[in-house]
CSV table of C-alpha atoms in Angstrom, one decimal:
chain,number,residue,atom,x,y,z
A,1,MET,CA,89.6,90.8,82.9
A,2,THR,CA,87.9,94.0,81.7
A,3,TYR,CA,89.3,95.9,78.7
A,4,PHE,CA,88.7,99.4,77.4
A,5,ASN,CA,89.0,100.6,73.9
A,6,PHE,CA,90.5,104.0,73.0
A,7,GLY,CA,90.3,104.2,69.3
A,8,SER,CA,92.5,101.4,68.0
A,9,LEU,CA,94.2,100.9,71.3
A,10,THR,CA,92.9,98.3,73.8
A,11,ILE,CA,94.0,98.8,77.4
A,12,PRO,CA,93.3,96.3,80.3
A,13,ALA,CA,91.5,97.7,83.3
A,14,ILE,CA,94.3,96.7,85.5
A,15,TRP,CA,96.7,99.1,83.7
A,16,LEU,CA,94.3,101.9,84.0
A,17,ALA,CA,93.8,101.2,87.7
A,18,ALA,CA,97.5,101.0,88.4
A,19,SER,CA,98.3,104.3,86.6
A,20,THR,CA,95.3,106.1,88.2
A,21,ALA,CA,96.1,104.8,91.7
A,22,LEU,CA,99.7,106.0,91.3
A,23,ILE,CA,98.5,109.5,90.6
A,24,LEU,CA,95.7,109.5,93.2
A,25,ALA,CA,98.0,108.2,96.0
A,26,ALA,CA,100.5,111.0,95.3
A,27,LEU,CA,97.7,113.6,95.2
A,28,PHE,CA,96.1,112.4,98.4
A,29,ASN,CA,99.5,112.3,100.1
A,30,ARG,CA,100.1,115.9,99.0
A,31,VAL,CA,96.6,117.2,100.1
A,32,VAL,CA,96.0,115.2,103.3
A,33,ALA,CA,99.5,114.6,104.6
A,34,ARG,CA,100.9,117.7,103.0
A,35,GLU,CA,103.9,115.9,101.8
A,36,LYS,CA,105.3,115.6,98.3
A,37,VAL,CA,106.2,112.1,97.2
A,38,GLY,CA,109.9,111.3,96.6
A,39,ASP,CA,111.4,110.4,93.3
A,40,TRP,CA,111.8,106.8,94.5
A,41,TYR,CA,108.0,106.5,94.3
A,42,TRP,CA,107.8,107.2,90.5
A,43,ASN,CA,111.1,105.4,89.8
A,44,GLY,CA,109.9,102.3,91.5
A,45,PHE,CA,106.8,102.1,89.5
A,46,ILE,CA,108.6,102.7,86.2
A,47,LEU,CA,111.2,100.1,87.1
A,48,TYR,CA,108.6,97.5,87.9
A,49,PHE,CA,106.7,98.2,84.7
A,50,LEU,CA,109.8,98.0,82.5
A,51,VAL,CA,111.0,94.8,84.0
A,52,TRP,CA,107.6,93.2,83.8
A,53,LYS,CA,107.1,94.3,80.2
A,54,LEU,CA,110.6,93.5,79.0
A,55,SER,CA,110.6,90.1,80.8
A,56,TYR,CA,108.5,89.0,77.9
A,57,ILE,CA,111.7,88.8,75.9
A,58,VAL,CA,113.4,86.6,78.5
A,59,PHE,CA,110.5,84.1,78.8
A,60,ASN,CA,109.4,84.2,75.2
A,61,LEU,CA,112.7,84.8,73.3
A,62,ASN,CA,111.8,82.7,70.2
A,63,ILE,CA,108.4,84.3,69.7
A,64,PHE,CA,110.0,87.8,70.2
A,65,LEU,CA,112.7,87.1,67.6
A,66,ASP,CA,110.1,85.9,65.1
A,67,MET,CA,107.7,88.8,65.9
A,68,PRO,CA,109.5,91.7,67.7
A,69,LEU,CA,106.4,93.9,67.8
A,70,SER,CA,104.7,91.2,70.0
A,71,ILE,CA,106.3,93.0,73.0
A,72,VAL,CA,103.9,95.9,72.4
A,73,TYR,CA,100.9,93.6,73.2
A,74,PHE,CA,102.3,91.1,75.6
A,75,ASN,CA,104.3,91.0,78.9
A,76,GLY,CA,106.2,88.5,81.0
A,77,GLY,CA,103.0,87.2,82.7
A,78,ALA,CA,103.2,85.7,86.2
A,79,LYS,CA,106.9,84.9,85.9
A,80,GLY,CA,107.6,88.4,84.8
A,81,HIS,CA,105.5,89.8,87.6
A,82,ILE,CA,107.5,87.8,90.2
A,83,LEU,CA,110.8,89.0,88.6
A,84,ALA,CA,109.6,92.6,88.6
A,85,LEU,CA,108.6,92.4,92.2
A,86,SER,CA,112.0,90.9,93.2
A,87,ILE,CA,113.9,93.7,91.4
A,88,LEU,CA,111.5,96.4,92.8
A,89,SER,CA,112.2,95.1,96.3
A,90,PHE,CA,115.9,95.1,95.7
A,91,TYR,CA,115.7,98.7,94.4
A,92,LEU,CA,113.7,99.9,97.4
A,93,LEU,CA,115.7,98.1,100.1
A,94,PHE,CA,119.3,98.6,98.7
A,95,ILE,CA,119.3,101.5,96.2
A,96,ALA,CA,116.5,103.9,96.9
A,97,VAL,CA,117.0,103.8,100.6
A,98,LYS,CA,120.6,105.2,100.0
A,99,LYS,CA,119.6,107.9,97.5
A,100,HIS,CA,116.3,108.9,99.1
A,101,PRO,CA,116.6,108.5,102.9
A,102,SER,CA,113.0,109.8,103.3
A,103,ILE,CA,111.7,106.6,101.9
A,104,ASN,CA,111.9,104.9,105.3
A,105,GLY,CA,109.5,107.4,106.8
A,106,GLU,CA,107.0,107.9,103.9
A,107,SER,CA,106.9,104.5,102.2
A,108,ALA,CA,104.4,102.9,104.6
A,109,GLN,CA,101.6,105.5,104.2
A,110,LEU,CA,102.2,105.7,100.5
A,111,PHE,CA,102.0,102.0,100.1
A,112,LEU,CA,98.7,101.8,101.8
A,113,LEU,CA,97.4,104.8,99.8
A,114,TYR,CA,98.4,103.3,96.5
A,115,PHE,CA,96.9,99.8,97.1
A,116,ILE,CA,93.6,101.0,98.6
A,117,CYS,CA,93.2,103.5,95.8
A,118,TYR,CA,94.0,100.7,93.3
A,119,GLU,CA,91.2,98.6,94.8
A,120,VAL,CA,88.7,101.4,94.6
A,121,VAL,CA,89.6,102.2,91.0
A,122,ILE,CA,89.8,98.6,89.7
A,123,ASN,CA,86.5,97.6,91.3
A,124,THR,CA,84.9,100.8,89.9
A,125,LEU,CA,86.1,99.9,86.4
A,126,GLU,CA,84.9,96.3,86.8
A,127,GLN,CA,81.6,97.6,88.2
A,128,SER,CA,81.9,95.6,91.4
A,129,VAL,CA,79.6,97.9,93.4
A,130,ILE,CA,79.8,96.3,96.9
A,131,GLU,CA,83.5,95.8,96.8
A,132,THR,CA,84.1,99.3,95.5
A,133,LEU,CA,82.0,100.7,98.4
A,134,ILE,CA,83.8,98.8,101.1
A,135,HIS,CA,87.2,99.8,99.8
A,136,PHE,CA,86.0,103.4,99.4
A,137,ILE,CA,85.0,103.4,103.1
A,138,LEU,CA,88.4,102.0,104.0
A,139,LEU,CA,90.1,104.7,101.9
A,140,ALA,CA,88.0,107.5,103.5
A,141,GLY,CA,88.9,106.1,107.0
A,142,TYR,CA,92.6,105.9,106.1
A,143,LEU,CA,92.6,109.4,104.8
A,144,PHE,CA,91.0,110.6,108.0
A,145,LEU,CA,93.7,108.7,110.0
A,146,LEU,CA,96.5,110.3,108.0
A,147,TYR,CA,95.0,113.8,108.5
A,148,PHE,CA,94.6,113.1,112.3
A,149,LEU,CA,98.2,111.9,112.6
A,150,LYS,CA,99.5,114.9,110.6
A,151,GLN,CA,97.6,117.3,113.0
A,152,LYS,CA,99.1,115.5,116.0
A,153,LYS,CA,102.5,115.4,114.3
A,154,ILE,CA,102.6,111.6,114.7
A,155,THR,CA,104.0,109.2,112.1
A,156,LEU,CA,102.2,106.0,111.0
A,157,SER,CA,103.4,103.3,113.4
A,158,SER,CA,104.4,99.8,112.4
A,159,GLN,CA,101.4,98.5,114.4
A,160,MET,CA,99.0,100.7,112.5
A,161,PHE,CA,100.5,99.7,109.2
A,162,ILE,CA,100.1,96.0,110.0
A,163,VAL,CA,96.5,96.5,111.1
A,164,MET,CA,95.7,98.3,107.9
A,165,VAL,CA,97.4,95.6,105.8
A,166,MET,CA,95.5,92.9,107.6
A,167,LEU,CA,92.2,94.8,107.2
A,168,GLU,CA,92.8,95.2,103.4
A,169,LEU,CA,93.7,91.5,103.1
A,170,LEU,CA,90.5,90.6,105.0
A,171,ILE,CA,88.4,92.7,102.7
A,172,PHE,CA,90.1,91.2,99.7
A,173,SER,CA,89.6,87.7,100.9
A,174,LEU,CA,85.8,88.2,101.1
A,175,PHE,CA,85.7,88.6,97.3
A,176,HIS,CA,88.8,86.8,95.9
A,177,SER,CA,91.2,84.0,96.7
A,178,ILE,CA,93.8,85.0,99.3
A,179,LEU,CA,96.3,82.9,97.3
A,180,SER,CA,95.8,85.1,94.1
A,181,ILE,CA,98.6,86.9,92.5
A,182,GLU,CA,97.1,90.2,93.6
A,183,ALA,CA,97.1,89.2,97.3
A,184,LEU,CA,100.7,87.9,96.9
A,185,THR,CA,101.7,91.2,95.4
A,186,PHE,CA,100.1,93.2,98.3
A,187,SER,CA,101.7,90.9,100.9
A,188,TRP,CA,105.1,90.9,99.2
A,189,ILE,CA,105.4,94.7,98.9
A,190,GLY,CA,103.9,95.1,102.3
A,191,ILE,CA,106.7,93.0,103.9
A,192,THR,CA,109.3,95.1,101.9
A,193,ILE,CA,107.8,98.3,103.2
A,194,LEU,CA,107.6,97.0,106.7
A,195,ILE,CA,111.3,96.4,106.6
A,196,LEU,CA,111.9,100.0,105.5
A,197,SER,CA,109.6,101.2,108.2
A,198,LYS,CA,111.5,99.3,110.8
A,199,ASN,CA,114.7,100.8,109.6
A,200,HIS,CA,113.2,104.2,110.1
A,201,LYS,CA,112.2,103.5,113.6
A,202,GLU,CA,115.6,102.1,114.5
A,203,GLY,CA,117.3,105.1,112.9
């Protein structure tokens, strides 16, 4: 894993990529689709981060009690990640959907924007030139698709969403294990978003 130093602070590339992608996805959604992201988008990210970070206490209670400041440098790891994904999915499917009905219609395009942006940024930071280029081409194509759909006043269909997810997984599998935690995360949230998208179509 690549790390970057900012003074005395060391930040993993994955954190920088996740934060940058969050902002880029919202920006592209505003410029290309001409839609402002809902509060659920930011709330979901913050919820995931807090659960993942604080889960360190749950899975490493003794160490935390001995060294409380260790939570600044560590997180819940893979177990915390799974826990955070579970709570995030619950939030999106049962809480956010009630408070922010627009989530059903906008979550699919934002999910794809976020993850493709993430792949572009993380591979740029890790200097994986070929993988960065391929994901950048996918991002450019997806932005063109969103612009076209917006002009035609057509929403992203479930079929289009599934095709884009499969395409992203195919590209990812060319460079990494499809059984990795990153692929699991993409597939997990993708299924959650697909359920929300189906609710939108049925509604």
